Amino acid sequence: MSMSALFIEILSWVLILSGSFFVVVGAVGIYRFPDFWARLHAASISDSAGVILLLLGMALQAGLTLITVKLLLIGIFLFITGPTSTHAVANAALVSGLRPKEAPGLTGAEPETQSS
Amino acid sequence: MFAVAALALFVAMVLVLIRLYLGPTLYDRVLAVNSFGTHTVLFIGVLGFLTGRPDFLDIALLYALINFIGTVAILKFFRYRAIGDATWLPAEKGSDG
């Protein structure tokens, strides 16, 4: 195995390991955090760092083939829908009256219509 | 190396499932389902590489699409009590359209 191939192999291993590390970190955060809003943050860790690092690691393993194109498509799509779905969940929670534990009443965050 | 990633993803999925069970509020559960979906996408990708079958990535891409739509559909249902066209809804509880 030539030097550059070996380097790419090691680099993809490092990316995959760190990606799976961030996925586990995000999941532990989702499990342990006290409040919905904190868990929202933890979920986005595994959504962003975990996804990007794992997909990059896999793309390096596959080299410049159709597989890398598919991985890129998955990455782009998750990049677009990750924040969108997190925003949708947060907005739905806020509108339904869920408030962070520490802040009794956020100034300016009260929904216009006080739903029951 | 992919086995390590598969194991890590499996552990993450179990943790998220525990949160799905425990989650006090509805939105914790929706968040857990969404996160589980993203982990499934990654798990399918890793399995595709483990078993040497690159066509798994199409399934992973499809699952990413459906997961997003599912999350938004659940939220819309609990927000408007209906998935269909929300414009005909009577303006009850002063909820904006």
PDB file of C-alpha atoms in Angstrom:
ATOM      1  CA  MET A   1       0.000   0.000   0.000  1.00  0.00           C
ATOM      2  CA  SER A   2       1.548   3.259  -1.098  1.00  0.00           C
ATOM      3  CA  MET A   3       2.179   6.043   1.392  1.00  0.00           C
ATOM      4  CA  SER A   4      -0.713   8.248   0.282  1.00  0.00           C
ATOM      5  CA  ALA A   5      -3.222   5.358   0.334  1.00  0.00           C
ATOM      6  CA  LEU A   6      -2.074   4.463   3.823  1.00  0.00           C
ATOM      7  CA  PHE A   7      -2.483   8.080   4.894  1.00  0.00           C
ATOM      8  CA  ILE A   8      -6.010   8.228   3.441  1.00  0.00           C
ATOM      9  CA  GLU A   9      -6.857   4.965   5.177  1.00  0.00           C
ATOM     10  CA  ILE A  10      -5.694   6.243   8.546  1.00  0.00           C
ATOM     11  CA  LEU A  11      -7.423   9.590   8.016  1.00  0.00           C
ATOM     12  CA  SER A  12     -10.729   7.864   7.266  1.00  0.00           C
ATOM     13  CA  TRP A  13     -10.336   5.710  10.372  1.00  0.00           C
ATOM     14  CA  VAL A  14      -9.739   8.815  12.485  1.00  0.00           C
ATOM     15  CA  LEU A  15     -12.799  10.515  10.969  1.00  0.00           C
ATOM     16  CA  ILE A  16     -15.007   7.478  11.517  1.00  0.00           C
ATOM     17  CA  LEU A  17     -13.870   7.061  15.108  1.00  0.00           C
ATOM     18  CA  SER A  18     -14.404  10.725  15.972  1.00  0.00           C
ATOM     19  CA  GLY A  19     -17.756  10.692  14.171  1.00  0.00           C
ATOM     20  CA  SER A  20     -18.984   7.723  16.187  1.00  0.00           C
ATOM     21  CA  PHE A  21     -17.616   9.400  19.326  1.00  0.00           C
ATOM     22  CA  PHE A  22     -19.741  12.494  18.662  1.00  0.00           C
ATOM     23  CA  VAL A  23     -22.786  10.341  17.914  1.00  0.00           C
ATOM     24  CA  VAL A  24     -22.450   8.683  21.321  1.00  0.00           C
ATOM     25  CA  VAL A  25     -21.822  12.063  22.986  1.00  0.00           C
ATOM     26  CA  GLY A  26     -25.016  13.411  21.418  1.00  0.00           C
ATOM     27  CA  ALA A  27     -27.004  10.377  22.530  1.00  0.00           C
ATOM     28  CA  VAL A  28     -25.679  10.561  26.095  1.00  0.00           C
ATOM     29  CA  GLY A  29     -26.631  14.241  26.077  1.00  0.00           C
ATOM     30  CA  ILE A  30     -30.164  13.420  24.904  1.00  0.00           C
ATOM     31  CA  TYR A  31     -30.469  10.885  27.717  1.00  0.00           C
ATOM     32  CA  ARG A  32     -28.951  12.841  30.606  1.00  0.00           C
ATOM     33  CA  PHE A  33     -29.888  16.493  30.085  1.00  0.00           C
ATOM     34  CA  PRO A  34     -32.541  17.737  32.519  1.00  0.00           C
ATOM     35  CA  ASP A  35     -34.743  19.752  30.196  1.00  0.00           C
ATOM     36  CA  PHE A  36     -36.233  19.498  26.707  1.00  0.00           C
ATOM     37  CA  TRP A  37     -34.379  22.586  25.519  1.00  0.00           C
ATOM     38  CA  ALA A  38     -31.034  21.229  26.685  1.00  0.00           C
ATOM     39  CA  ARG A  39     -31.735  17.932  24.949  1.00  0.00           C
ATOM     40  CA  LEU A  40     -32.465  19.845  21.782  1.00  0.00           C
ATOM     41  CA  HIS A  41     -28.916  21.107  21.853  1.00  0.00           C
ATOM     42  CA  ALA A  42     -27.517  17.657  22.556  1.00  0.00           C
ATOM     43  CA  ALA A  43     -29.477  16.140  19.684  1.00  0.00           C
ATOM     44  CA  SER A  44     -28.013  18.635  17.253  1.00  0.00           C
ATOM     45  CA  ILE A  45     -24.486  17.604  18.240  1.00  0.00           C
ATOM     46  CA  SER A  46     -24.900  14.093  16.922  1.00  0.00           C
ATOM     47  CA  ASP A  47     -26.905  15.465  13.989  1.00  0.00           C
ATOM     48  CA  SER A  48     -24.171  17.834  12.844  1.00  0.00           C
ATOM     49  CA  ALA A  49     -20.723  16.663  13.972  1.00  0.00           C
ATOM     50  CA  GLY A  50     -21.507  12.954  14.021  1.00  0.00           C
ATOM     51  CA  VAL A  51     -23.108  12.923  10.589  1.00  0.00           C
ATOM     52  CA  ILE A  52     -20.462  15.032   8.869  1.00  0.00           C
ATOM     53  CA  LEU A  53     -17.482  13.151  10.301  1.00  0.00           C
ATOM     54  CA  LEU A  54     -18.951   9.711   9.660  1.00  0.00           C
ATOM     55  CA  LEU A  55     -19.964  10.546   6.095  1.00  0.00           C
ATOM     56  CA  LEU A  56     -16.536  12.044   5.390  1.00  0.00           C
ATOM     57  CA  GLY A  57     -14.847   8.962   6.815  1.00  0.00           C
ATOM     58  CA  MET A  58     -16.971   6.697   4.620  1.00  0.00           C
ATOM     59  CA  ALA A  59     -16.380   8.904   1.573  1.00  0.00           C
ATOM     60  CA  LEU A  60     -12.617   8.564   2.070  1.00  0.00           C
ATOM     61  CA  GLN A  61     -12.974   4.815   2.296  1.00  0.00           C
ATOM     62  CA  ALA A  62     -14.924   4.723  -0.955  1.00  0.00           C
ATOM     63  CA  GLY A  63     -12.692   7.119  -2.892  1.00  0.00           C
ATOM     64  CA  LEU A  64     -13.969   8.982  -5.952  1.00  0.00           C
ATOM     65  CA  THR A  65     -16.826   6.680  -6.965  1.00  0.00           C
ATOM     66  CA  LEU A  66     -20.611   6.786  -7.198  1.00  0.00           C
ATOM     67  CA  ILE A  67     -20.702   5.866  -3.518  1.00  0.00           C
ATOM     68  CA  THR A  68     -19.101   9.188  -2.624  1.00  0.00           C
ATOM     69  CA  VAL A  69     -21.751  11.000  -4.665  1.00  0.00           C
ATOM     70  CA  LYS A  70     -24.489   9.213  -2.738  1.00  0.00           C
ATOM     71  CA  LEU A  71     -22.779  10.000   0.556  1.00  0.00           C
ATOM     72  CA  LEU A  72     -22.549  13.635  -0.500  1.00  0.00           C
ATOM     73  CA  LEU A  73     -26.277  13.640  -1.315  1.00  0.00           C
ATOM     74  CA  ILE A  74     -27.101  12.174   2.071  1.00  0.00           C
ATOM     75  CA  GLY A  75     -24.858  14.760   3.717  1.00  0.00           C
ATOM     76  CA  ILE A  76     -26.429  17.658   1.853  1.00  0.00           C
ATOM     77  CA  PHE A  77     -29.939  16.482   2.647  1.00  0.00           C
ATOM     78  CA  LEU A  78     -29.222  15.901   6.339  1.00  0.00           C
ATOM     79  CA  PHE A  79     -27.491  19.292   6.385  1.00  0.00           C
ATOM     80  CA  ILE A  80     -30.710  20.930   5.169  1.00  0.00           C
ATOM     81  CA  THR A  81     -33.298  18.962   7.148  1.00  0.00           C
ATOM     82  CA  GLY A  82     -31.415  18.697  10.447  1.00  0.00           C
ATOM     83  CA  PRO A  83     -31.785  22.300  11.524  1.00  0.00           C
ATOM     84  CA  THR A  84     -35.215  22.530   9.935  1.00  0.00           C
ATOM     85  CA  SER A  85     -36.676  19.654  11.927  1.00  0.00           C
ATOM     86  CA  THR A  86     -34.977  20.880  15.105  1.00  0.00           C
ATOM     87  CA  HIS A  87     -36.540  24.290  14.516  1.00  0.00           C
ATOM     88  CA  ALA A  88     -39.939  22.707  13.897  1.00  0.00           C
ATOM     89  CA  VAL A  89     -39.777  20.743  17.157  1.00  0.00           C
ATOM     90  CA  ALA A  90     -38.581  23.777  19.113  1.00  0.00           C
ATOM     91  CA  ASN A  91     -41.253  26.028  17.616  1.00  0.00           C
ATOM     92  CA  ALA A  92     -44.005  23.507  18.325  1.00  0.00           C
ATOM     93  CA  ALA A  93     -42.793  23.140  21.913  1.00  0.00           C
ATOM     94  CA  LEU A  94     -42.578  26.908  22.446  1.00  0.00           C
ATOM     95  CA  VAL A  95     -46.035  27.542  20.964  1.00  0.00           C
ATOM     96  CA  SER A  96     -47.550  24.847  23.166  1.00  0.00           C
ATOM     97  CA  GLY A  97     -46.195  26.683  26.203  1.00  0.00           C
ATOM     98  CA  LEU A  98     -43.146  24.585  27.100  1.00  0.00           C
ATOM     99  CA  ARG A  99     -40.609  26.835  28.817  1.00  0.00           C
ATOM    100  CA  PRO A 100     -36.979  26.191  29.849  1.00  0.00           C
ATOM    101  CA  LYS A 101     -36.735  25.198  33.482  1.00  0.00           C
ATOM    102  CA  GLU A 102     -34.416  27.993  34.637  1.00  0.00           C
ATOM    103  CA  ALA A 103     -36.180  30.909  32.993  1.00  0.00           C
ATOM    104  CA  PRO A 104     -39.654  31.360  34.544  1.00  0.00           C
ATOM    105  CA  GLY A 105     -40.828  33.809  31.909  1.00  0.00           C
ATOM    106  CA  LEU A 106     -38.684  34.647  28.920  1.00  0.00           C
ATOM    107  CA  THR A 107     -39.132  38.263  27.935  1.00  0.00           C
ATOM    108  CA  GLY A 108     -40.372  38.558  24.383  1.00  0.00           C
ATOM    109  CA  ALA A 109     -40.722  34.832  23.870  1.00  0.00           C
ATOM    110  CA  GLU A 110     -44.380  34.714  24.928  1.00  0.00           C
ATOM    111  CA  PRO A 111     -46.469  33.490  21.955  1.00  0.00           C
ATOM    112  CA  GLU A 112     -48.883  36.143  20.629  1.00  0.00           C
ATOM    113  CA  THR A 113     -51.864  33.923  21.287  1.00  0.00           C
ATOM    114  CA  GLN A 114     -51.781  32.489  24.819  1.00  0.00           C
ATOM    115  CA  SER A 115     -52.779  28.904  23.958  1.00  0.00           C
ATOM    116  CA  SER A 116     -54.487  26.981  26.764  1.00  0.00           C
TER     117      SER A 116
ATOM    118  CA  MET B   1     -13.265  -0.067  11.928  1.00  0.00           C
ATOM    119  CA  PHE B   2     -16.823   0.056  10.703  1.00  0.00           C
ATOM    120  CA  ALA B   3     -17.708  -2.439  13.427  1.00  0.00           C
ATOM    121  CA  VAL B   4     -16.662   0.152  15.998  1.00  0.00           C
ATOM    122  CA  ALA B   5     -18.855   2.751  14.304  1.00  0.00           C
ATOM    123  CA  ALA B   6     -21.762   0.285  14.136  1.00  0.00           C
ATOM    124  CA  LEU B   7     -21.375  -0.512  17.834  1.00  0.00           C
ATOM    125  CA  ALA B   8     -21.243   3.191  18.739  1.00  0.00           C
ATOM    126  CA  LEU B   9     -24.347   3.862  16.664  1.00  0.00           C
ATOM    127  CA  PHE B  10     -26.082   0.933  18.349  1.00  0.00           C
ATOM    128  CA  VAL B  11     -25.276   2.298  21.805  1.00  0.00           C
ATOM    129  CA  ALA B  12     -26.511   5.732  20.719  1.00  0.00           C
ATOM    130  CA  MET B  13     -29.749   4.210  19.431  1.00  0.00           C
ATOM    131  CA  VAL B  14     -30.361   2.403  22.735  1.00  0.00           C
ATOM    132  CA  LEU B  15     -29.793   5.635  24.692  1.00  0.00           C
ATOM    133  CA  VAL B  16     -32.167   7.539  22.448  1.00  0.00           C
ATOM    134  CA  LEU B  17     -34.770   4.776  22.848  1.00  0.00           C
ATOM    135  CA  ILE B  18     -34.483   5.093  26.626  1.00  0.00           C
ATOM    136  CA  ARG B  19     -35.139   8.810  26.286  1.00  0.00           C
ATOM    137  CA  LEU B  20     -38.043   7.984  23.979  1.00  0.00           C
ATOM    138  CA  TYR B  21     -39.552   5.870  26.758  1.00  0.00           C
ATOM    139  CA  LEU B  22     -38.781   8.268  29.590  1.00  0.00           C
ATOM    140  CA  GLY B  23     -39.351  11.548  27.802  1.00  0.00           C
ATOM    141  CA  PRO B  24     -41.870  13.446  29.959  1.00  0.00           C
ATOM    142  CA  THR B  25     -43.199  15.709  27.275  1.00  0.00           C
ATOM    143  CA  LEU B  26     -44.414  14.839  23.798  1.00  0.00           C
ATOM    144  CA  TYR B  27     -41.687  16.938  22.233  1.00  0.00           C
ATOM    145  CA  ASP B  28     -38.967  14.905  23.967  1.00  0.00           C
ATOM    146  CA  ARG B  29     -40.369  11.870  22.216  1.00  0.00           C
ATOM    147  CA  VAL B  30     -40.567  13.610  18.842  1.00  0.00           C
ATOM    148  CA  LEU B  31     -36.966  14.726  19.303  1.00  0.00           C
ATOM    149  CA  ALA B  32     -35.928  11.180  20.226  1.00  0.00           C
ATOM    150  CA  VAL B  33     -37.689   9.732  17.170  1.00  0.00           C
ATOM    151  CA  ASN B  34     -36.017  12.267  14.927  1.00  0.00           C
ATOM    152  CA  SER B  35     -32.612  11.548  16.420  1.00  0.00           C
ATOM    153  CA  PHE B  36     -33.217   7.798  16.162  1.00  0.00           C
ATOM    154  CA  GLY B  37     -34.004   8.284  12.467  1.00  0.00           C
ATOM    155  CA  THR B  38     -30.735  10.087  11.870  1.00  0.00           C
ATOM    156  CA  HIS B  39     -28.870   7.325  13.681  1.00  0.00           C
ATOM    157  CA  THR B  40     -30.655   4.768  11.502  1.00  0.00           C
ATOM    158  CA  VAL B  41     -29.504   6.581   8.384  1.00  0.00           C
ATOM    159  CA  LEU B  42     -25.917   6.396   9.594  1.00  0.00           C
ATOM    160  CA  PHE B  43     -26.330   2.794  10.707  1.00  0.00           C
ATOM    161  CA  ILE B  44     -27.589   1.737   7.273  1.00  0.00           C
ATOM    162  CA  GLY B  45     -24.648   3.548   5.686  1.00  0.00           C
ATOM    163  CA  VAL B  46     -22.160   1.832   7.977  1.00  0.00           C
ATOM    164  CA  LEU B  47     -23.807  -1.547   7.394  1.00  0.00           C
ATOM    165  CA  GLY B  48     -23.562  -0.956   3.670  1.00  0.00           C
ATOM    166  CA  PHE B  49     -19.826  -0.525   4.046  1.00  0.00           C
ATOM    167  CA  LEU B  50     -19.507  -3.445   6.476  1.00  0.00           C
ATOM    168  CA  THR B  51     -21.216  -5.943   4.199  1.00  0.00           C
ATOM    169  CA  GLY B  52     -19.653  -4.482   1.070  1.00  0.00           C
ATOM    170  CA  ARG B  53     -22.975  -3.553  -0.538  1.00  0.00           C
ATOM    171  CA  PRO B  54     -22.882   0.063  -1.770  1.00  0.00           C
ATOM    172  CA  ASP B  55     -26.597   0.063  -2.724  1.00  0.00           C
ATOM    173  CA  PHE B  56     -27.498   0.398   0.955  1.00  0.00           C
ATOM    174  CA  LEU B  57     -26.786   4.112   0.623  1.00  0.00           C
ATOM    175  CA  ASP B  58     -29.905   4.547  -1.507  1.00  0.00           C
ATOM    176  CA  ILE B  59     -31.919   3.121   1.359  1.00  0.00           C
ATOM    177  CA  ALA B  60     -30.150   5.464   3.769  1.00  0.00           C
ATOM    178  CA  LEU B  61     -30.952   8.469   1.587  1.00  0.00           C
ATOM    179  CA  LEU B  62     -34.593   7.411   1.327  1.00  0.00           C
ATOM    180  CA  TYR B  63     -34.795   6.936   5.079  1.00  0.00           C
ATOM    181  CA  ALA B  64     -33.384  10.417   5.656  1.00  0.00           C
ATOM    182  CA  LEU B  65     -36.139  11.840   3.435  1.00  0.00           C
ATOM    183  CA  ILE B  66     -38.936   9.915   5.123  1.00  0.00           C
ATOM    184  CA  ASN B  67     -37.636  10.609   8.625  1.00  0.00           C
ATOM    185  CA  PHE B  68     -37.846  14.352   8.093  1.00  0.00           C
ATOM    186  CA  ILE B  69     -41.353  14.160   6.651  1.00  0.00           C
ATOM    187  CA  GLY B  70     -42.478  11.927   9.512  1.00  0.00           C
ATOM    188  CA  THR B  71     -41.214  14.355  12.134  1.00  0.00           C
ATOM    189  CA  VAL B  72     -42.932  17.321  10.524  1.00  0.00           C
ATOM    190  CA  ALA B  73     -46.163  15.335  10.055  1.00  0.00           C
ATOM    191  CA  ILE B  74     -46.271  14.391  13.748  1.00  0.00           C
ATOM    192  CA  LEU B  75     -45.689  17.988  14.760  1.00  0.00           C
ATOM    193  CA  LYS B  76     -48.351  19.249  12.395  1.00  0.00           C
ATOM    194  CA  PHE B  77     -50.832  16.695  13.708  1.00  0.00           C
ATOM    195  CA  PHE B  78     -50.319  17.717  17.312  1.00  0.00           C
ATOM    196  CA  ARG B  79     -50.393  21.388  16.422  1.00  0.00           C
ATOM    197  CA  TYR B  80     -53.540  21.472  14.321  1.00  0.00           C
ATOM    198  CA  ARG B  81     -55.173  18.180  15.324  1.00  0.00           C
ATOM    199  CA  ALA B  82     -55.271  17.415  11.568  1.00  0.00           C
ATOM    200  CA  ILE B  83     -52.707  16.532   8.914  1.00  0.00           C
ATOM    201  CA  GLY B  84     -54.831  17.617   5.982  1.00  0.00           C
ATOM    202  CA  ASP B  85     -55.480  21.109   4.705  1.00  0.00           C
ATOM    203  CA  ALA B  86     -55.417  23.287   7.835  1.00  0.00           C
ATOM    204  CA  THR B  87     -57.168  26.277   6.266  1.00  0.00           C
ATOM    205  CA  TRP B  88     -60.686  24.946   6.920  1.00  0.00           C
ATOM    206  CA  LEU B  89     -60.022  24.582  10.649  1.00  0.00           C
ATOM    207  CA  PRO B  90     -62.385  26.626  12.853  1.00  0.00           C
ATOM    208  CA  ALA B  91     -60.340  29.252  14.739  1.00  0.00           C
ATOM    209  CA  GLU B  92     -60.674  27.572  18.125  1.00  0.00           C
ATOM    210  CA  LYS B  93     -58.481  28.604  21.147  1.00  0.00           C
ATOM    211  CA  GLY B  94     -57.429  31.602  19.121  1.00  0.00           C
ATOM    212  CA  SER B  95     -54.699  29.461  17.577  1.00  0.00           C
ATOM    213  CA  ASP B  96     -53.365  31.236  14.531  1.00  0.00           C
ATOM    214  CA  GLY B  97     -53.770  29.300  11.254  1.00  0.00           C
TER     215      GLY B  97
END
